Amino acid sequence: MNKITIFFTTLFVAGLALPISNLLNFAGENEPIAVKVGSSEKFAQVSQIWQNKCVDCHSPNMTRMRIFRLQNR
Amino acid sequence: MAKHIEESTQRFVLVTEIYNGEIPLTPLMLARLEGVIRNDEMPPVSYLSMHWDGGLTQGEKQTILEWISQERAKLSAGSQTAEKLKGEPVQPLPLQIELNAEKVVLGQKLFHDTNLSGDNTVSCSSCHDLTKGGTDQSKVSTGIRGQQGGINSPTVYNASYNVAQFWDGRAKDLQEQAAGPIANPIEMGANWDEVIEKLKAIPEYQQAFANLYAEKGLTKATVTDAIATFEESLITPNSRFDQYLRGNEAALTADEKEGYALFKENCASCHFGEALGGGSFEKMGAKNNYFKLRGGELTEADNGYFNFTKQEKDRYFFKVPVLRNVEHTAPYFHDGHAKTLAEAVKIMAKVEKDKNFTQAEIDKVVAFLKTLTGEYKGKSVAQLTTKDVKK
């Protein structure tokens, strides 16, 4: 097996390891959680950031991506 | 990735009631959130490799940091902190606390009484000397018959701010802690029944316990309750840093303020709150292996919180020590390995943050830490004499 074959095989295997749906954001979104009445505007913004950027790793039952659900079993 | 998710949910769990604002974040969670945002630690590279748009923008980071500051300001509403500093991760110790004064006096007497040890040579104050920052300033403590313990004595000052007691958290509160060393064969080596009999033979104790514990009398529970009440009184307010937090800008020098800025960036996610610590258990060597750096054989004490919980995830975790009066509590860490504050800061930066602090940075953090020396009974902890602490 020459170096070029090894290189492309490695690249192919690495590519398979990546969950393409995650990269392309096909996995969907959670239903937005509304903040309770009386919360500050700033908290509403923070909650939205958490729901978009933190939910997959910090909310075990709310992960959006299939790969995380599988790993959280 | 699975391991990362498991760790993530152990350190910071977001449930629906947090997302919707019904449950506020605790000071510990606010400190951890601030730490990862300030240090660009979240989301981790492994997550970003699979979520190309998953990173936080500068605007989002700023929003989170501003909100954390607002939340802390709400928590410290009504405190003596200057308005503009209410959002800080550290707050001043109260100048006064309400306790039963007679119990404090009784507890103080018991704390210094060698009758609580098996051979009448050791008292609580032998290892928690109030003239030595509430420690014995030794690598490990010495018990009865000169026996050496396996761990460094933590300070008793401000110990009421600890989430649990002992380095490994095996005592849930000060009262439970007070009972431990008395019966430990290599510490005070006493038998509780014998201790009670000895104390009952002292008229002064008979009278005090009859007055304060009319129903229960003089028992292990009432002895430890009195000691715990005394220990609750051991707060050390009015340090220069507290004065700064209350609005006296001139209380700190420029270097000390720069040291505080470095401290906030690198240390305050664990050393937060009034006592600058005591609020959580953290891994000794979160980023680099501390025990490899230290060298030598691993000891049972090195297992930390694991020794209490028996859960593998808690191995090498320790209760974060409070940093009040830290200038006077050397040597540092559970094993007393770091002889100086500068050495302790350098090691912590390396093993907890994977940073190689420059000498200038170390000097500034140390300068800040030295501003944390407070007062006990109106006198600087640095200047207390035996007479002061027994009066």
Coordinates of C-alpha atoms in Angstrom, one line a residue:
Chain A
M1 CA 0.0 0.0 0.0
N2 CA 1.6 3.3 -1.0
K3 CA 1.6 6.5 1.0
I4 CA -1.1 8.1 -1.1
T5 CA -3.5 5.2 -0.5
I6 CA -2.7 5.2 3.3
F7 CA -3.3 9.0 3.3
F8 CA -6.7 8.7 1.6
T9 CA -7.8 5.7 3.6
T10 CA -7.0 7.5 6.8
L11 CA -8.9 10.6 5.6
F12 CA -11.9 8.4 4.6
V13 CA -11.9 6.7 8.0
A14 CA -11.6 10.0 9.8
G15 CA -14.4 11.3 7.7
L16 CA -16.6 8.4 8.7
A17 CA -15.9 9.1 12.3
L18 CA -17.4 12.6 12.1
P19 CA -21.1 12.8 12.5
I20 CA -21.9 14.7 9.3
S21 CA -25.4 15.6 10.4
N22 CA -23.9 17.5 13.4
L23 CA -21.6 19.4 11.1
L24 CA -24.5 20.4 8.8
N25 CA -26.8 21.0 11.7
F26 CA -29.5 18.6 10.6
A27 CA -30.2 17.2 14.0
G28 CA -32.9 19.7 14.8
E29 CA -33.6 22.0 17.7
N30 CA -35.3 21.6 21.1
E31 CA -38.5 23.3 21.7
P32 CA -37.5 26.7 23.2
I33 CA -38.0 27.0 26.9
A34 CA -39.6 30.3 27.8
V35 CA -38.2 32.1 30.8
K36 CA -40.6 32.8 33.6
V37 CA -42.4 36.1 33.8
G38 CA -40.4 38.6 35.7
S39 CA -37.0 37.3 34.7
S40 CA -34.5 40.0 33.5
E41 CA -33.9 40.6 29.9
K42 CA -30.3 39.7 30.5
F43 CA -31.3 36.3 31.9
A44 CA -33.5 35.6 28.9
Q45 CA -30.5 36.2 26.6
V46 CA -28.3 33.9 28.8
S47 CA -31.0 31.2 28.8
Q48 CA -31.1 31.3 25.0
I49 CA -27.3 31.0 24.8
W50 CA -27.4 28.0 27.1
Q51 CA -30.2 26.4 25.1
N52 CA -28.3 26.9 21.9
K53 CA -24.7 26.3 22.9
C54 CA -24.6 24.2 26.2
V55 CA -27.6 21.9 26.1
D56 CA -25.9 19.0 24.4
C57 CA -23.3 18.4 27.1
H58 CA -25.0 19.8 30.2
S59 CA -28.6 18.6 29.9
P60 CA -28.5 14.8 29.6
N61 CA -32.2 14.4 28.7
M62 CA -32.4 17.3 26.3
T63 CA -29.5 16.7 23.9
R64 CA -30.4 17.4 20.3
M65 CA -27.9 15.3 18.5
R66 CA -28.3 11.6 18.0
I67 CA -24.6 10.9 18.8
F68 CA -25.0 12.5 22.3
R69 CA -28.2 10.6 23.0
L70 CA -26.4 7.3 22.1
Q71 CA -23.5 8.2 24.4
N72 CA -25.7 9.2 27.3
R73 CA -27.5 5.8 27.5
Chain B
M1 CA -16.7 12.6 24.1
A2 CA -18.8 10.3 26.4
K3 CA -16.4 10.9 29.2
H4 CA -16.5 14.6 28.6
I5 CA -20.3 14.6 28.7
E6 CA -20.2 12.7 32.0
E7 CA -17.8 15.1 33.5
S8 CA -19.8 18.1 32.2
T9 CA -23.0 17.0 33.8
Q10 CA -21.2 16.3 37.1
R11 CA -19.9 19.8 37.2
F12 CA -22.6 21.9 35.7
V13 CA -26.1 20.5 35.0
L14 CA -28.7 22.7 33.3
V15 CA -32.3 21.5 33.9
T16 CA -35.5 23.0 32.6
E17 CA -36.1 24.9 35.9
I18 CA -32.7 26.6 35.4
Y19 CA -33.3 27.4 31.7
N20 CA -36.7 29.0 32.6
G21 CA -35.3 30.9 35.6
E22 CA -37.3 29.1 38.4
I23 CA -34.1 27.8 40.0
P24 CA -31.3 30.3 40.3
L25 CA -27.6 29.3 39.9
T26 CA -25.8 28.8 43.2
P27 CA -22.6 30.8 43.9
L28 CA -20.6 27.7 43.0
M29 CA -22.3 27.4 39.6
L30 CA -21.9 31.1 38.9
A31 CA -18.1 30.8 39.8
R32 CA -17.7 27.8 37.5
L33 CA -19.6 29.4 34.7
E34 CA -17.5 32.6 35.0
G35 CA -14.3 30.5 35.1
V36 CA -14.9 28.7 31.9
I37 CA -16.1 31.8 30.1
R38 CA -13.2 33.9 31.1
N39 CA -10.7 31.2 30.2
D40 CA -12.4 30.3 26.9
E41 CA -12.7 26.7 28.1
M42 CA -16.3 26.2 26.8
P43 CA -17.3 24.7 24.5
P44 CA -14.3 22.4 24.3
V45 CA -12.4 21.7 21.1
S46 CA -13.9 18.2 20.8
Y47 CA -17.4 19.7 20.7
L48 CA -16.4 22.4 18.2
S49 CA -14.9 19.9 15.9
M50 CA -18.3 18.5 15.4
H51 CA -20.3 21.7 15.7
W52 CA -18.7 24.3 13.6
D53 CA -21.1 27.0 14.7
G54 CA -21.1 25.9 18.4
G55 CA -18.6 28.5 19.7
L56 CA -19.6 31.4 21.9
T57 CA -19.2 34.8 20.3
Q58 CA -17.6 37.7 22.2
G59 CA -21.0 39.3 22.6
E60 CA -22.4 36.1 24.1
K61 CA -19.5 35.8 26.5
Q62 CA -20.0 39.4 27.5
T63 CA -23.7 38.9 28.1
I64 CA -23.1 35.9 30.3
L65 CA -20.4 37.7 32.3
E66 CA -22.6 40.7 32.8
W67 CA -25.5 38.5 33.9
I68 CA -23.2 36.7 36.4
S69 CA -22.3 40.0 37.9
Q70 CA -26.0 41.0 38.2
E71 CA -26.8 37.7 39.9
R72 CA -24.0 38.1 42.4
A73 CA -25.2 41.7 43.1
K74 CA -28.6 40.2 44.0
L75 CA -27.0 37.7 46.3
S76 CA -25.0 40.4 48.1
A77 CA -27.8 42.9 48.3
G78 CA -27.8 44.4 51.8
S79 CA -24.2 43.5 52.4
Q80 CA -21.5 46.1 53.2
T81 CA -19.9 45.7 49.8
A82 CA -19.5 48.8 47.8
E83 CA -22.2 49.0 45.1
K84 CA -19.8 48.7 42.2
L85 CA -18.2 45.6 43.7
K86 CA -21.3 43.7 44.6
G87 CA -20.9 41.5 41.5
E88 CA -17.4 40.3 42.5
P89 CA -16.8 36.6 43.1
V90 CA -15.4 37.4 46.6
Q91 CA -17.4 39.2 49.2
P92 CA -16.2 40.6 52.6
L93 CA -16.6 38.6 55.8
P94 CA -19.2 40.1 58.1
L95 CA -17.9 42.3 60.8
Q96 CA -20.0 40.6 63.4
I97 CA -22.0 37.4 63.8
E98 CA -24.7 36.5 66.3
L99 CA -23.8 33.5 68.5
N100 CA -24.6 32.4 72.1
A101 CA -21.7 34.2 73.9
E102 CA -21.7 31.8 76.8
K103 CA -21.4 28.8 74.5
V104 CA -18.5 30.5 72.7
V105 CA -16.7 31.0 76.0
L106 CA -17.3 27.3 77.0
G107 CA -16.2 26.1 73.6
Q108 CA -13.1 28.2 73.8
K109 CA -12.1 26.6 77.1
L110 CA -12.7 23.1 75.7
F111 CA -10.8 24.0 72.5
H112 CA -7.7 24.7 74.5
D113 CA -8.1 21.9 77.1
T114 CA -5.7 19.0 77.0
N115 CA -8.1 16.9 79.0
L116 CA -9.7 16.1 75.7
S117 CA -6.7 13.9 74.7
G118 CA -5.8 10.4 75.9
D119 CA -2.6 11.5 77.8
N120 CA -3.6 15.1 78.6
T121 CA -0.9 16.5 76.3
V122 CA -2.8 17.6 73.2
S123 CA -5.7 20.0 72.7
C124 CA -7.6 21.1 69.6
S125 CA -5.4 24.2 69.6
S126 CA -2.2 22.1 69.3
C127 CA -3.0 21.6 65.6
H128 CA -5.2 24.6 65.2
D129 CA -3.2 27.3 66.9
L130 CA -5.0 30.6 66.7
T131 CA -1.6 32.4 66.9
K132 CA -0.4 30.5 63.8
G133 CA -3.3 31.2 61.4
G134 CA -5.4 28.5 62.9
T135 CA -2.9 25.8 61.9
D136 CA 0.2 24.3 63.4
Q137 CA 2.4 25.6 60.5
S138 CA 3.7 22.0 60.1
K139 CA 3.8 19.7 57.1
V140 CA 1.7 17.2 59.0
S141 CA 0.4 17.4 62.6
T142 CA 1.8 15.7 65.6
G143 CA -0.6 13.8 67.9
I144 CA -0.1 12.2 71.4
R145 CA 3.2 10.5 72.1
G146 CA 4.7 12.4 69.2
Q147 CA 2.9 10.4 66.5
Q148 CA 2.9 12.0 63.0
G149 CA -0.4 12.3 61.1
G150 CA -0.7 11.8 57.4
I151 CA -2.1 15.1 56.4
N152 CA -1.7 18.9 56.8
S153 CA -3.8 20.6 59.4
P154 CA -6.3 23.0 57.7
T155 CA -7.0 26.3 59.3
V156 CA -9.8 26.5 61.8
Y157 CA -10.4 30.2 61.1
N158 CA -13.5 30.7 59.0
A159 CA -14.1 26.9 58.9
S160 CA -17.8 27.5 59.2
Y161 CA -17.7 28.6 55.5
N162 CA -16.7 25.0 54.5
V163 CA -19.3 22.9 52.7
A164 CA -18.0 20.0 54.8
Q165 CA -15.0 19.5 57.1
F166 CA -11.6 17.8 56.7
W167 CA -9.7 17.7 53.4
D168 CA -11.8 14.7 52.4
G169 CA -15.1 16.1 53.6
R170 CA -15.9 13.2 55.9
A171 CA -17.5 15.4 58.5
K172 CA -20.7 17.2 57.5
D173 CA -20.3 20.1 59.9
L174 CA -18.1 21.5 62.6
Q175 CA -19.7 19.5 65.4
E176 CA -19.1 16.2 63.6
Q177 CA -15.6 17.3 62.9
A178 CA -14.9 18.2 66.5
A179 CA -15.6 14.7 67.6
G180 CA -13.2 13.1 65.1
P181 CA -9.6 14.0 66.2
I182 CA -10.4 13.4 69.9
A183 CA -11.0 9.7 69.4
N184 CA -8.4 9.3 66.6
P185 CA -5.6 7.1 68.0
I186 CA -2.8 9.1 66.3
E187 CA -4.3 12.5 67.0
M188 CA -5.7 13.1 70.5
G189 CA -6.1 9.3 71.2
A190 CA -8.8 9.6 73.8
N191 CA -11.8 7.5 74.7
W192 CA -15.0 9.6 74.8
D193 CA -16.3 8.0 78.0
E194 CA -13.1 8.8 79.7
V195 CA -13.1 12.4 78.4
I196 CA -16.6 12.9 79.7
E197 CA -15.6 11.6 83.2
K198 CA -12.6 13.8 83.3
L199 CA -14.6 16.9 82.4
K200 CA -17.4 16.1 84.8
A201 CA -14.8 16.1 87.6
I202 CA -14.1 19.8 86.9
P203 CA -16.5 22.0 88.8
E204 CA -16.3 24.9 86.3
Y205 CA -17.5 22.6 83.5
Q206 CA -20.2 21.1 85.7
Q207 CA -21.6 24.5 86.2
A208 CA -21.3 25.7 82.6
F209 CA -22.9 22.6 81.1
A210 CA -25.7 22.7 83.8
N211 CA -26.4 26.3 82.7
L212 CA -26.2 25.9 79.0
Y213 CA -27.4 22.3 78.5
A214 CA -29.8 21.8 81.4
E215 CA -31.5 18.8 79.8
K216 CA -28.7 17.0 78.0
G217 CA -25.9 17.7 80.6
L218 CA -22.3 17.1 79.8
T219 CA -22.1 14.6 76.9
K220 CA -20.1 14.0 73.8
A221 CA -22.9 15.9 71.8
T222 CA -22.9 18.9 74.1
V223 CA -19.0 19.1 74.3
T224 CA -18.8 19.0 70.5
D225 CA -21.7 21.5 70.2
A226 CA -19.9 24.0 72.4
I227 CA -16.6 23.5 70.5
A228 CA -18.4 24.0 67.2
T229 CA -20.1 27.1 68.4
F230 CA -16.7 28.5 69.4
E231 CA -15.3 27.6 66.0
E232 CA -18.2 29.4 64.3
S233 CA -17.0 32.5 66.2
L234 CA -13.5 32.2 64.5
I235 CA -14.2 34.5 61.6
T236 CA -11.5 37.0 60.7
P237 CA -13.1 40.1 59.1
N238 CA -11.7 43.5 58.1
S239 CA -8.7 42.4 56.1
R240 CA -7.3 45.0 53.7
F241 CA -9.1 43.2 50.9
D242 CA -12.4 43.4 52.8
Q243 CA -11.8 47.2 53.3
Y244 CA -11.3 47.4 49.5
L245 CA -14.5 45.6 48.9
R246 CA -16.3 47.9 51.2
G247 CA -15.2 50.8 49.1
N248 CA -11.8 51.9 50.3
E249 CA -9.9 52.0 47.0
A250 CA -6.7 52.9 48.8
A251 CA -6.6 49.7 50.9
L252 CA -4.9 47.9 48.0
T253 CA -1.8 48.8 46.0
A254 CA -1.7 48.7 42.2
D255 CA 0.2 45.4 42.3
E256 CA -2.3 43.9 44.7
K257 CA -5.2 44.9 42.5
E258 CA -3.4 43.4 39.5
G259 CA -2.9 40.3 41.6
Y260 CA -6.6 40.2 42.3
A261 CA -7.4 40.5 38.6
L262 CA -5.1 37.5 38.0
F263 CA -6.7 35.7 40.8
K264 CA -10.2 36.3 39.4
E265 CA -9.1 35.0 36.0
N266 CA -7.4 31.9 37.2
C267 CA -8.4 30.9 40.8
A268 CA -11.9 32.3 41.6
S269 CA -13.9 29.5 40.0
C270 CA -12.8 27.4 43.0
H271 CA -11.7 30.0 45.5
F272 CA -14.9 32.1 45.6
G273 CA -17.3 33.5 48.3
E274 CA -16.5 35.2 51.6
A275 CA -13.8 32.7 52.6
L276 CA -12.3 32.3 49.1
G277 CA -12.8 28.6 49.2
G278 CA -14.5 25.9 51.1
G279 CA -17.4 25.8 48.7
S280 CA -16.7 22.7 46.7
F281 CA -14.4 19.7 46.1
E282 CA -12.0 20.0 43.2
K283 CA -9.4 17.7 41.6
M284 CA -5.8 18.3 42.7
G285 CA -4.4 18.4 39.2
A286 CA -7.4 19.2 36.9
K287 CA -5.1 19.9 34.0
N288 CA -1.8 18.3 34.9
N289 CA -0.9 15.5 37.2
Y290 CA 0.0 17.0 40.6
F291 CA 1.3 13.8 42.1
K292 CA 3.7 13.2 39.2
L293 CA 5.0 16.7 39.6
R294 CA 5.3 16.3 43.3
G295 CA 7.1 13.0 43.1
G296 CA 7.3 10.4 45.9
E297 CA 4.9 7.6 46.7
L298 CA 1.1 8.1 46.7
T299 CA -0.4 8.0 50.2
E300 CA -3.8 7.1 51.4
A301 CA -4.5 10.8 52.1
D302 CA -3.7 11.6 48.5
N303 CA -7.0 9.9 47.5
G304 CA -8.9 12.8 49.0
Y305 CA -12.7 12.8 48.8
F306 CA -12.5 9.2 47.5
N307 CA -11.6 8.1 51.0
F308 CA -15.1 9.2 52.1
T309 CA -17.3 8.5 49.1
K310 CA -15.5 5.4 47.8
Q311 CA -16.4 6.6 44.3
E312 CA -13.7 6.5 41.7
K313 CA -14.8 9.9 40.3
D314 CA -13.8 11.5 43.6
R315 CA -10.2 10.2 43.7
Y316 CA -7.7 13.0 44.1
F317 CA -10.5 15.5 44.8
F318 CA -10.1 17.7 47.9
K319 CA -12.2 20.3 49.6
V320 CA -11.0 23.6 48.3
P321 CA -9.2 25.3 51.2
V322 CA -10.2 28.7 52.4
L323 CA -7.6 31.4 51.6
R324 CA -8.3 33.9 54.4
N325 CA -5.1 34.5 56.4
V326 CA -3.3 32.2 53.9
E327 CA 0.0 34.1 54.5
H328 CA 0.1 32.5 57.9
T329 CA -0.9 29.0 57.2
A330 CA 2.2 27.6 55.4
P331 CA 3.0 24.9 54.4
Y332 CA 0.3 24.5 51.8
F333 CA -1.9 21.7 50.2
H334 CA -3.2 18.6 51.9
D335 CA 0.3 17.2 52.0
G336 CA 2.1 20.3 53.1
H337 CA 4.2 20.0 50.0
A338 CA 4.5 23.7 49.1
K339 CA 6.6 25.6 51.6
T340 CA 5.8 29.1 50.4
L341 CA 2.9 31.0 49.0
A342 CA 4.9 31.6 45.8
E343 CA 5.6 27.9 45.4
A344 CA 1.9 27.1 46.0
V345 CA 0.7 29.7 43.4
K346 CA 3.2 28.4 40.8
I347 CA 2.2 24.8 41.3
M348 CA -1.6 25.5 41.3
A349 CA -1.3 27.6 38.1
K350 CA 0.5 24.6 36.4
V351 CA -1.7 21.7 37.6
E352 CA -5.1 23.4 37.7
K353 CA -4.8 25.8 34.8
D354 CA -1.9 24.4 32.7
K355 CA -0.2 27.8 32.9
N356 CA 3.4 28.7 33.6
F357 CA 3.0 31.9 35.6
T358 CA 5.9 34.4 35.2
Q359 CA 7.7 35.5 38.4
A360 CA 6.0 38.9 38.1
E361 CA 2.5 37.2 37.9
I362 CA 3.3 35.0 40.9
D363 CA 4.5 38.0 42.9
K364 CA 1.3 39.9 42.2
V365 CA -1.0 37.0 43.1
V366 CA 1.0 36.5 46.3
A367 CA 0.8 40.2 47.1
F368 CA -3.0 40.0 46.7
L369 CA -3.2 36.9 48.9
K370 CA -1.3 38.7 51.6
T371 CA -4.1 41.3 51.8
L372 CA -6.5 38.5 53.1
T373 CA -5.1 38.6 56.6
G374 CA -8.0 39.6 58.8
E375 CA -8.7 40.3 62.5
Y376 CA -9.7 38.2 65.4
K377 CA -11.0 39.9 68.5
G378 CA -10.1 43.2 66.9
K379 CA -6.4 42.3 66.4
S380 CA -4.6 41.3 63.2
V381 CA -4.3 37.5 62.9
A382 CA -0.6 38.2 62.3
Q383 CA 0.0 39.7 65.7
L384 CA -2.1 37.5 68.0
T385 CA -0.5 36.1 71.1
T386 CA -1.5 33.2 73.3
K387 CA -2.9 35.6 75.8
D388 CA -5.1 37.2 73.1
V389 CA -6.6 34.0 71.9
K390 CA -7.4 32.6 75.4
K391 CA -8.9 35.8 76.9

